[in-house]
Amino acid sequence: MSENQETVTEQPVSADLLERIEATINRIRPYIRQDGGDIQLVDYKDGVVTVRMLGACAGCFMANADISEGVQAILIDEIPEVTKVVMEEASLDPAENPFMYY
């Protein structure tokens, strides 16, 4: 490595931050469950929260809008460390997601 290159070290994510993200998702969850779906925290890295949509929400054409206009807006508003929310790609395996629209 040359003198001008910097090494980038990832900062560990604090348990407190993950708890705050999960608590916020838990407050959103009842609204998603009303439509037969659910949401699950998958990961947090560098300000980006990755979630998985489950049940009727997995594969639903409105899921992206729900994430960007709802979940993302709430998480960014309540947790300053969050800058973006993305949805994990849904599995096409019916055994993993029996309610997905194919």
mmCIF file of N, CA and C in Angstrom:
data_model
loop_
_atom_site.group_PDB
_atom_site.id
_atom_site.type_symbol
_atom_site.label_atom_id
_atom_site.label_comp_id
_atom_site.label_asym_id
_atom_site.label_seq_id
_atom_site.Cartn_x
_atom_site.Cartn_y
_atom_site.Cartn_z
ATOM 1 N N MET A 1 0.856 -1.177 0.000
ATOM 2 C CA MET A 1 0.000 0.000 0.000
ATOM 3 C C MET A 1 0.898 1.235 0.000
ATOM 4 N N SER A 2 0.564 2.223 -0.813
ATOM 5 C CA SER A 2 1.367 3.434 -0.884
ATOM 6 C C SER A 2 1.052 4.356 0.280
ATOM 7 N N GLU A 3 1.897 5.372 0.448
ATOM 8 C CA GLU A 3 1.709 6.332 1.546
ATOM 9 C C GLU A 3 0.387 7.092 1.437
ATOM 10 N N ASN A 4 -0.076 7.334 0.210
ATOM 11 C CA ASN A 4 -1.257 8.160 0.003
ATOM 12 C C ASN A 4 -2.565 7.394 0.184
ATOM 13 N N GLN A 5 -2.508 6.090 0.206
ATOM 14 C CA GLN A 5 -3.728 5.309 0.373
ATOM 15 C C GLN A 5 -4.082 5.209 1.851
ATOM 16 N N GLU A 6 -5.340 5.393 2.119
ATOM 17 C CA GLU A 6 -5.813 5.259 3.484
ATOM 18 C C GLU A 6 -6.527 3.924 3.624
ATOM 19 N N THR A 7 -6.395 3.336 4.770
ATOM 20 C CA THR A 7 -7.162 2.120 5.009
ATOM 21 C C THR A 7 -8.490 2.527 5.618
ATOM 22 N N VAL A 8 -9.528 1.897 5.121
ATOM 23 C CA VAL A 8 -10.866 2.190 5.614
ATOM 24 C C VAL A 8 -11.247 1.072 6.564
ATOM 25 N N THR A 9 -11.580 1.455 7.774
ATOM 26 C CA THR A 9 -12.016 0.448 8.743
ATOM 27 C C THR A 9 -13.478 0.694 9.051
ATOM 28 N N GLU A 10 -14.216 -0.388 9.042
ATOM 29 C CA GLU A 10 -15.638 -0.273 9.356
ATOM 30 C C GLU A 10 -15.817 -0.110 10.852
ATOM 31 N N GLN A 11 -16.678 0.791 11.201
ATOM 32 C CA GLN A 11 -17.000 0.985 12.602
ATOM 33 C C GLN A 11 -18.078 -0.018 12.991
ATOM 34 N N PRO A 12 -17.912 -0.686 14.122
ATOM 35 C CA PRO A 12 -18.957 -1.631 14.530
ATOM 36 C C PRO A 12 -20.256 -0.880 14.838
ATOM 37 N N VAL A 13 -21.348 -1.536 14.518
ATOM 38 C CA VAL A 13 -22.662 -0.945 14.763
ATOM 39 C C VAL A 13 -23.015 -1.193 16.221
ATOM 40 N N SER A 14 -23.406 -0.149 16.905
ATOM 41 C CA SER A 14 -23.724 -0.300 18.319
ATOM 42 C C SER A 14 -25.049 -1.037 18.508
ATOM 43 N N ALA A 15 -25.109 -1.766 19.591
ATOM 44 C CA ALA A 15 -26.348 -2.484 19.925
ATOM 45 C C ALA A 15 -27.478 -1.495 20.149
ATOM 46 N N ASP A 16 -27.162 -0.329 20.698
ATOM 47 C CA ASP A 16 -28.184 0.696 20.945
ATOM 48 C C ASP A 16 -28.812 1.164 19.641
ATOM 49 N N LEU A 17 -27.999 1.379 18.622
ATOM 50 C CA LEU A 17 -28.514 1.819 17.324
ATOM 51 C C LEU A 17 -29.433 0.756 16.726
ATOM 52 N N LEU A 18 -29.005 -0.495 16.754
ATOM 53 C CA LEU A 18 -29.841 -1.572 16.220
ATOM 54 C C LEU A 18 -31.152 -1.691 17.005
ATOM 55 N N GLU A 19 -31.093 -1.499 18.313
ATOM 56 C CA GLU A 19 -32.309 -1.546 19.135
ATOM 57 C C GLU A 19 -33.267 -0.412 18.771
ATOM 58 N N ARG A 20 -32.723 0.783 18.514
ATOM 59 C CA ARG A 20 -33.575 1.915 18.128
ATOM 60 C C ARG A 20 -34.214 1.687 16.762
ATOM 61 N N ILE A 21 -33.454 1.119 15.834
ATOM 62 C CA ILE A 21 -34.005 0.812 14.512
ATOM 63 C C ILE A 21 -35.115 -0.226 14.651
ATOM 64 N N GLU A 22 -34.843 -1.293 15.399
ATOM 65 C CA GLU A 22 -35.834 -2.361 15.588
ATOM 66 C C GLU A 22 -37.083 -1.826 16.297
ATOM 67 N N ALA A 23 -36.906 -0.961 17.288
ATOM 68 C CA ALA A 23 -38.055 -0.393 18.002
ATOM 69 C C ALA A 23 -38.924 0.440 17.066
ATOM 70 N N THR A 24 -38.297 1.187 16.177
ATOM 71 C CA THR A 24 -39.053 1.996 15.212
ATOM 72 C C THR A 24 -39.788 1.093 14.228
ATOM 73 N N ILE A 25 -39.126 0.066 13.755
ATOM 74 C CA ILE A 25 -39.782 -0.895 12.856
ATOM 75 C C ILE A 25 -40.959 -1.557 13.566
ATOM 76 N N ASN A 26 -40.798 -1.873 14.842
ATOM 77 C CA ASN A 26 -41.885 -2.493 15.601
ATOM 78 C C ASN A 26 -43.102 -1.573 15.704
ATOM 79 N N ARG A 27 -42.890 -0.268 15.708
ATOM 80 C CA ARG A 27 -44.019 0.682 15.735
ATOM 81 C C ARG A 27 -44.708 0.765 14.371
ATOM 82 N N ILE A 28 -43.970 0.501 13.300
ATOM 83 C CA ILE A 28 -44.519 0.523 11.937
ATOM 84 C C ILE A 28 -45.233 -0.791 11.619
ATOM 85 N N ARG A 29 -44.722 -1.873 12.164
ATOM 86 C CA ARG A 29 -45.172 -3.232 11.843
ATOM 87 C C ARG A 29 -46.687 -3.425 11.868
ATOM 88 N N PRO A 30 -47.450 -2.943 12.857
ATOM 89 C CA PRO A 30 -48.901 -3.188 12.859
ATOM 90 C C PRO A 30 -49.612 -2.676 11.607
ATOM 91 N N TYR A 31 -49.150 -1.589 11.039
ATOM 92 C CA TYR A 31 -49.770 -1.038 9.839
ATOM 93 C C TYR A 31 -49.518 -1.942 8.637
ATOM 94 N N ILE A 32 -48.324 -2.532 8.573
ATOM 95 C CA ILE A 32 -47.996 -3.434 7.484
ATOM 96 C C ILE A 32 -48.762 -4.745 7.648
ATOM 97 N N ARG A 33 -48.909 -5.191 8.877
ATOM 98 C CA ARG A 33 -49.635 -6.442 9.138
ATOM 99 C C ARG A 33 -51.117 -6.328 8.793
ATOM 100 N N GLN A 34 -51.669 -5.120 8.836
ATOM 101 C CA GLN A 34 -53.077 -4.933 8.454
ATOM 102 C C GLN A 34 -53.325 -5.375 7.016
ATOM 103 N N ASP A 35 -52.287 -5.301 6.197
ATOM 104 C CA ASP A 35 -52.408 -5.687 4.789
ATOM 105 C C ASP A 35 -51.914 -7.111 4.537
ATOM 106 N N GLY A 36 -51.665 -7.864 5.604
ATOM 107 C CA GLY A 36 -51.248 -9.252 5.458
ATOM 108 C C GLY A 36 -49.762 -9.444 5.271
ATOM 109 N N GLY A 37 -48.987 -8.419 5.541
ATOM 110 C CA GLY A 37 -47.541 -8.517 5.368
ATOM 111 C C GLY A 37 -46.797 -8.337 6.670
ATOM 112 N N ASP A 38 -45.502 -8.227 6.547
ATOM 113 C CA ASP A 38 -44.650 -7.958 7.700
ATOM 114 C C ASP A 38 -43.343 -7.379 7.183
ATOM 115 N N ILE A 39 -42.547 -6.858 8.099
ATOM 116 C CA ILE A 39 -41.262 -6.271 7.757
ATOM 117 C C ILE A 39 -40.238 -6.764 8.756
ATOM 118 N N GLN A 40 -39.021 -6.996 8.274
ATOM 119 C CA GLN A 40 -37.970 -7.540 9.114
ATOM 120 C C GLN A 40 -36.679 -6.783 8.853
ATOM 121 N N LEU A 41 -35.986 -6.406 9.917
ATOM 122 C CA LEU A 41 -34.676 -5.770 9.796
ATOM 123 C C LEU A 41 -33.671 -6.835 9.377
ATOM 124 N N VAL A 42 -32.930 -6.560 8.312
ATOM 125 C CA VAL A 42 -31.929 -7.498 7.817
ATOM 126 C C VAL A 42 -30.530 -7.026 8.184
ATOM 127 N N ASP A 43 -30.256 -5.719 7.972
ATOM 128 C CA ASP A 43 -28.896 -5.227 8.153
ATOM 129 C C ASP A 43 -28.896 -3.712 8.298
ATOM 130 N N TYR A 44 -27.825 -3.204 8.865
ATOM 131 C CA TYR A 44 -27.554 -1.768 8.902
ATOM 132 C C TYR A 44 -26.076 -1.604 8.618
ATOM 133 N N LYS A 45 -25.752 -0.735 7.665
ATOM 134 C CA LYS A 45 -24.354 -0.471 7.346
ATOM 135 C C LYS A 45 -24.234 0.913 6.733
ATOM 136 N N ASP A 46 -23.369 1.715 7.288
ATOM 137 C CA ASP A 46 -23.057 3.045 6.747
ATOM 138 C C ASP A 46 -24.298 3.893 6.484
ATOM 139 N N GLY A 47 -25.236 3.878 7.413
ATOM 140 C CA GLY A 47 -26.424 4.710 7.286
ATOM 141 C C GLY A 47 -27.570 4.069 6.531
ATOM 142 N N VAL A 48 -27.331 2.905 5.934
ATOM 143 C CA VAL A 48 -28.349 2.250 5.117
ATOM 144 C C VAL A 48 -28.950 1.061 5.876
ATOM 145 N N VAL A 49 -30.259 1.105 6.034
ATOM 146 C CA VAL A 49 -30.998 0.015 6.662
ATOM 147 C C VAL A 49 -31.551 -0.867 5.555
ATOM 148 N N THR A 50 -31.312 -2.168 5.665
ATOM 149 C CA THR A 50 -31.877 -3.128 4.716
ATOM 150 C C THR A 50 -32.986 -3.876 5.436
ATOM 151 N N VAL A 51 -34.151 -3.935 4.786
ATOM 152 C CA VAL A 51 -35.299 -4.634 5.363
ATOM 153 C C VAL A 51 -35.783 -5.696 4.387
ATOM 154 N N ARG A 52 -36.519 -6.645 4.919
ATOM 155 C CA ARG A 52 -37.133 -7.696 4.110
ATOM 156 C C ARG A 52 -38.642 -7.580 4.297
ATOM 157 N N MET A 53 -39.358 -7.581 3.191
ATOM 158 C CA MET A 53 -40.809 -7.574 3.247
ATOM 159 C C MET A 53 -41.276 -9.020 3.188
ATOM 160 N N LEU A 54 -42.250 -9.353 4.026
ATOM 161 C CA LEU A 54 -42.736 -10.724 4.139
ATOM 162 C C LEU A 54 -44.232 -10.785 3.881
ATOM 163 N N GLY A 55 -44.725 -11.998 3.706
ATOM 164 C CA GLY A 55 -46.159 -12.204 3.521
ATOM 165 C C GLY A 55 -46.661 -11.541 2.257
ATOM 166 N N ALA A 56 -47.829 -10.934 2.352
ATOM 167 C CA ALA A 56 -48.452 -10.307 1.192
ATOM 168 C C ALA A 56 -47.629 -9.147 0.639
ATOM 169 N N CYS A 57 -46.740 -8.580 1.442
ATOM 170 C CA CYS A 57 -45.936 -7.440 0.992
ATOM 171 C C CYS A 57 -44.751 -7.859 0.118
ATOM 172 N N ALA A 58 -44.312 -9.103 0.255
ATOM 173 C CA ALA A 58 -43.193 -9.590 -0.556
ATOM 174 C C ALA A 58 -43.664 -9.729 -1.995
ATOM 175 N N GLY A 59 -43.018 -9.033 -2.881
ATOM 176 C CA GLY A 59 -43.384 -9.103 -4.286
ATOM 177 C C GLY A 59 -44.515 -8.177 -4.685
ATOM 178 N N CYS A 60 -45.104 -7.489 -3.733
ATOM 179 C CA CYS A 60 -46.189 -6.552 -4.035
ATOM 180 C C CYS A 60 -45.620 -5.340 -4.759
ATOM 181 N N PHE A 61 -46.312 -4.885 -5.779
ATOM 182 C CA PHE A 61 -45.822 -3.733 -6.548
ATOM 183 C C PHE A 61 -45.783 -2.447 -5.728
ATOM 184 N N MET A 62 -46.503 -2.398 -4.628
ATOM 185 C CA MET A 62 -46.512 -1.201 -3.777
ATOM 186 C C MET A 62 -45.426 -1.223 -2.696
ATOM 187 N N ALA A 63 -44.717 -2.328 -2.544
ATOM 188 C CA ALA A 63 -43.725 -2.451 -1.473
ATOM 189 C C ALA A 63 -42.639 -1.391 -1.580
ATOM 190 N N ASN A 64 -42.143 -1.106 -2.779
ATOM 191 C CA ASN A 64 -41.102 -0.082 -2.928
ATOM 192 C C ASN A 64 -41.598 1.284 -2.491
ATOM 193 N N ALA A 65 -42.829 1.606 -2.820
ATOM 194 C CA ALA A 65 -43.399 2.888 -2.397
ATOM 195 C C ALA A 65 -43.572 2.919 -0.885
ATOM 196 N N ASP A 66 -44.010 1.814 -0.312
ATOM 197 C CA ASP A 66 -44.165 1.749 1.139
ATOM 198 C C ASP A 66 -42.828 1.960 1.836
ATOM 199 N N ILE A 67 -41.775 1.377 1.268
ATOM 200 C CA ILE A 67 -40.446 1.533 1.857
ATOM 201 C C ILE A 67 -39.981 2.978 1.739
ATOM 202 N N SER A 68 -40.006 3.535 0.539
ATOM 203 C CA SER A 68 -39.438 4.869 0.335
ATOM 204 C C SER A 68 -40.282 5.980 0.948
ATOM 205 N N GLU A 69 -41.592 5.875 0.857
ATOM 206 C CA GLU A 69 -42.445 6.957 1.347
ATOM 207 C C GLU A 69 -42.871 6.784 2.800
ATOM 208 N N GLY A 70 -42.806 5.583 3.302
ATOM 209 C CA GLY A 70 -43.260 5.337 4.666
ATOM 210 C C GLY A 70 -42.138 4.977 5.605
ATOM 211 N N VAL A 71 -41.625 3.778 5.458
ATOM 212 C CA VAL A 71 -40.616 3.249 6.383
ATOM 213 C C VAL A 71 -39.372 4.138 6.390
ATOM 214 N N GLN A 72 -38.852 4.479 5.217
ATOM 215 C CA GLN A 72 -37.652 5.307 5.147
ATOM 216 C C GLN A 72 -37.874 6.670 5.790
ATOM 217 N N ALA A 73 -38.984 7.293 5.483
ATOM 218 C CA ALA A 73 -39.263 8.627 6.036
ATOM 219 C C ALA A 73 -39.303 8.588 7.564
ATOM 220 N N ILE A 74 -39.934 7.570 8.124
ATOM 221 C CA ILE A 74 -40.042 7.469 9.575
ATOM 222 C C ILE A 74 -38.682 7.181 10.208
ATOM 223 N N LEU A 75 -37.937 6.218 9.644
ATOM 224 C CA LEU A 75 -36.627 5.890 10.218
ATOM 225 C C LEU A 75 -35.663 7.066 10.144
ATOM 226 N N ILE A 76 -35.632 7.760 9.021
ATOM 227 C CA ILE A 76 -34.745 8.919 8.890
ATOM 228 C C ILE A 76 -35.148 10.013 9.866
ATOM 229 N N ASP A 77 -36.442 10.207 10.033
ATOM 230 C CA ASP A 77 -36.929 11.239 10.947
ATOM 231 C C ASP A 77 -36.587 10.922 12.398
ATOM 232 N N GLU A 78 -36.674 9.654 12.779
ATOM 233 C CA GLU A 78 -36.502 9.286 14.188
ATOM 234 C C GLU A 78 -35.079 8.885 14.564
ATOM 235 N N ILE A 79 -34.282 8.463 13.582
ATOM 236 C CA ILE A 79 -32.932 7.985 13.885
ATOM 237 C C ILE A 79 -31.940 8.709 12.979
ATOM 238 N N PRO A 80 -31.211 9.682 13.512
ATOM 239 C CA PRO A 80 -30.324 10.517 12.694
ATOM 240 C C PRO A 80 -29.252 9.744 11.926
ATOM 241 N N GLU A 81 -28.852 8.588 12.431
ATOM 242 C CA GLU A 81 -27.809 7.811 11.755
ATOM 243 C C GLU A 81 -28.299 7.171 10.455
ATOM 244 N N VAL A 82 -29.601 7.039 10.289
ATOM 245 C CA VAL A 82 -30.162 6.405 9.102
ATOM 246 C C VAL A 82 -30.279 7.424 7.979
ATOM 247 N N THR A 83 -29.744 7.070 6.805
ATOM 248 C CA THR A 83 -29.809 7.963 5.642
ATOM 249 C C THR A 83 -30.646 7.386 4.509
ATOM 250 N N LYS A 84 -30.869 6.062 4.544
ATOM 251 C CA LYS A 84 -31.588 5.414 3.453
ATOM 252 C C LYS A 84 -32.106 4.063 3.934
ATOM 253 N N VAL A 85 -33.221 3.630 3.347
ATOM 254 C CA VAL A 85 -33.758 2.293 3.603
ATOM 255 C C VAL A 85 -33.924 1.598 2.264
ATOM 256 N N VAL A 86 -33.394 0.385 2.168
ATOM 257 C CA VAL A 86 -33.517 -0.404 0.948
ATOM 258 C C VAL A 86 -34.182 -1.730 1.287
ATOM 259 N N MET A 87 -34.803 -2.313 0.271
ATOM 260 C CA MET A 87 -35.484 -3.580 0.452
ATOM 261 C C MET A 87 -34.626 -4.698 -0.129
ATOM 262 N N GLU A 88 -34.455 -5.740 0.660
ATOM 263 C CA GLU A 88 -33.745 -6.921 0.182
ATOM 264 C C GLU A 88 -34.574 -7.576 -0.916
ATOM 265 N N GLU A 89 -33.913 -8.114 -1.901
ATOM 266 C CA GLU A 89 -34.618 -8.803 -2.980
ATOM 267 C C GLU A 89 -35.371 -9.990 -2.414
ATOM 268 N N ALA A 90 -36.605 -10.148 -2.821
ATOM 269 C CA ALA A 90 -37.444 -11.241 -2.343
ATOM 270 C C ALA A 90 -37.018 -12.554 -2.968
ATOM 271 N N SER A 91 -37.117 -13.601 -2.201
ATOM 272 C CA SER A 91 -36.845 -14.934 -2.699
ATOM 273 C C SER A 91 -38.018 -15.390 -3.559
ATOM 274 N N LEU A 92 -37.722 -16.066 -4.648
ATOM 275 C CA LEU A 92 -38.770 -16.592 -5.513
ATOM 276 C C LEU A 92 -39.148 -18.019 -5.137
ATOM 277 N N ASP A 93 -38.583 -18.522 -4.053
ATOM 278 C CA ASP A 93 -38.882 -19.874 -3.594
ATOM 279 C C ASP A 93 -40.196 -19.866 -2.817
ATOM 280 N N PRO A 94 -41.232 -20.536 -3.324
ATOM 281 C CA PRO A 94 -42.531 -20.537 -2.637
ATOM 282 C C PRO A 94 -42.460 -21.091 -1.221
ATOM 283 N N ALA A 95 -41.490 -21.958 -0.942
ATOM 284 C CA ALA A 95 -41.355 -22.493 0.415
ATOM 285 C C ALA A 95 -40.921 -21.406 1.390
ATOM 286 N N GLU A 96 -40.122 -20.460 0.920
ATOM 287 C CA GLU A 96 -39.665 -19.366 1.773
ATOM 288 C C GLU A 96 -40.691 -18.250 1.858
ATOM 289 N N ASN A 97 -41.476 -18.074 0.819
ATOM 290 C CA ASN A 97 -42.420 -16.973 0.785
ATOM 291 C C ASN A 97 -43.704 -17.413 0.089
ATOM 292 N N PRO A 98 -44.572 -18.136 0.792
ATOM 293 C CA PRO A 98 -45.747 -18.714 0.149
ATOM 294 C C PRO A 98 -46.796 -17.675 -0.281
ATOM 295 N N PHE A 99 -46.705 -16.435 0.197
ATOM 296 C CA PHE A 99 -47.729 -15.444 -0.130
ATOM 297 C C PHE A 99 -47.291 -14.488 -1.234
ATOM 298 N N MET A 100 -46.133 -14.702 -1.805
ATOM 299 C CA MET A 100 -45.644 -13.802 -2.853
ATOM 300 C C MET A 100 -46.465 -13.998 -4.118
ATOM 301 N N TYR A 101 -46.720 -12.889 -4.801
ATOM 302 C CA TYR A 101 -47.423 -12.934 -6.076
ATOM 303 C C TYR A 101 -46.449 -13.333 -7.159
ATOM 304 N N TYR A 102 -46.720 -14.400 -7.893
ATOM 305 C CA TYR A 102 -45.810 -14.885 -8.936
ATOM 306 C C TYR A 102 -46.339 -14.564 -10.298
#
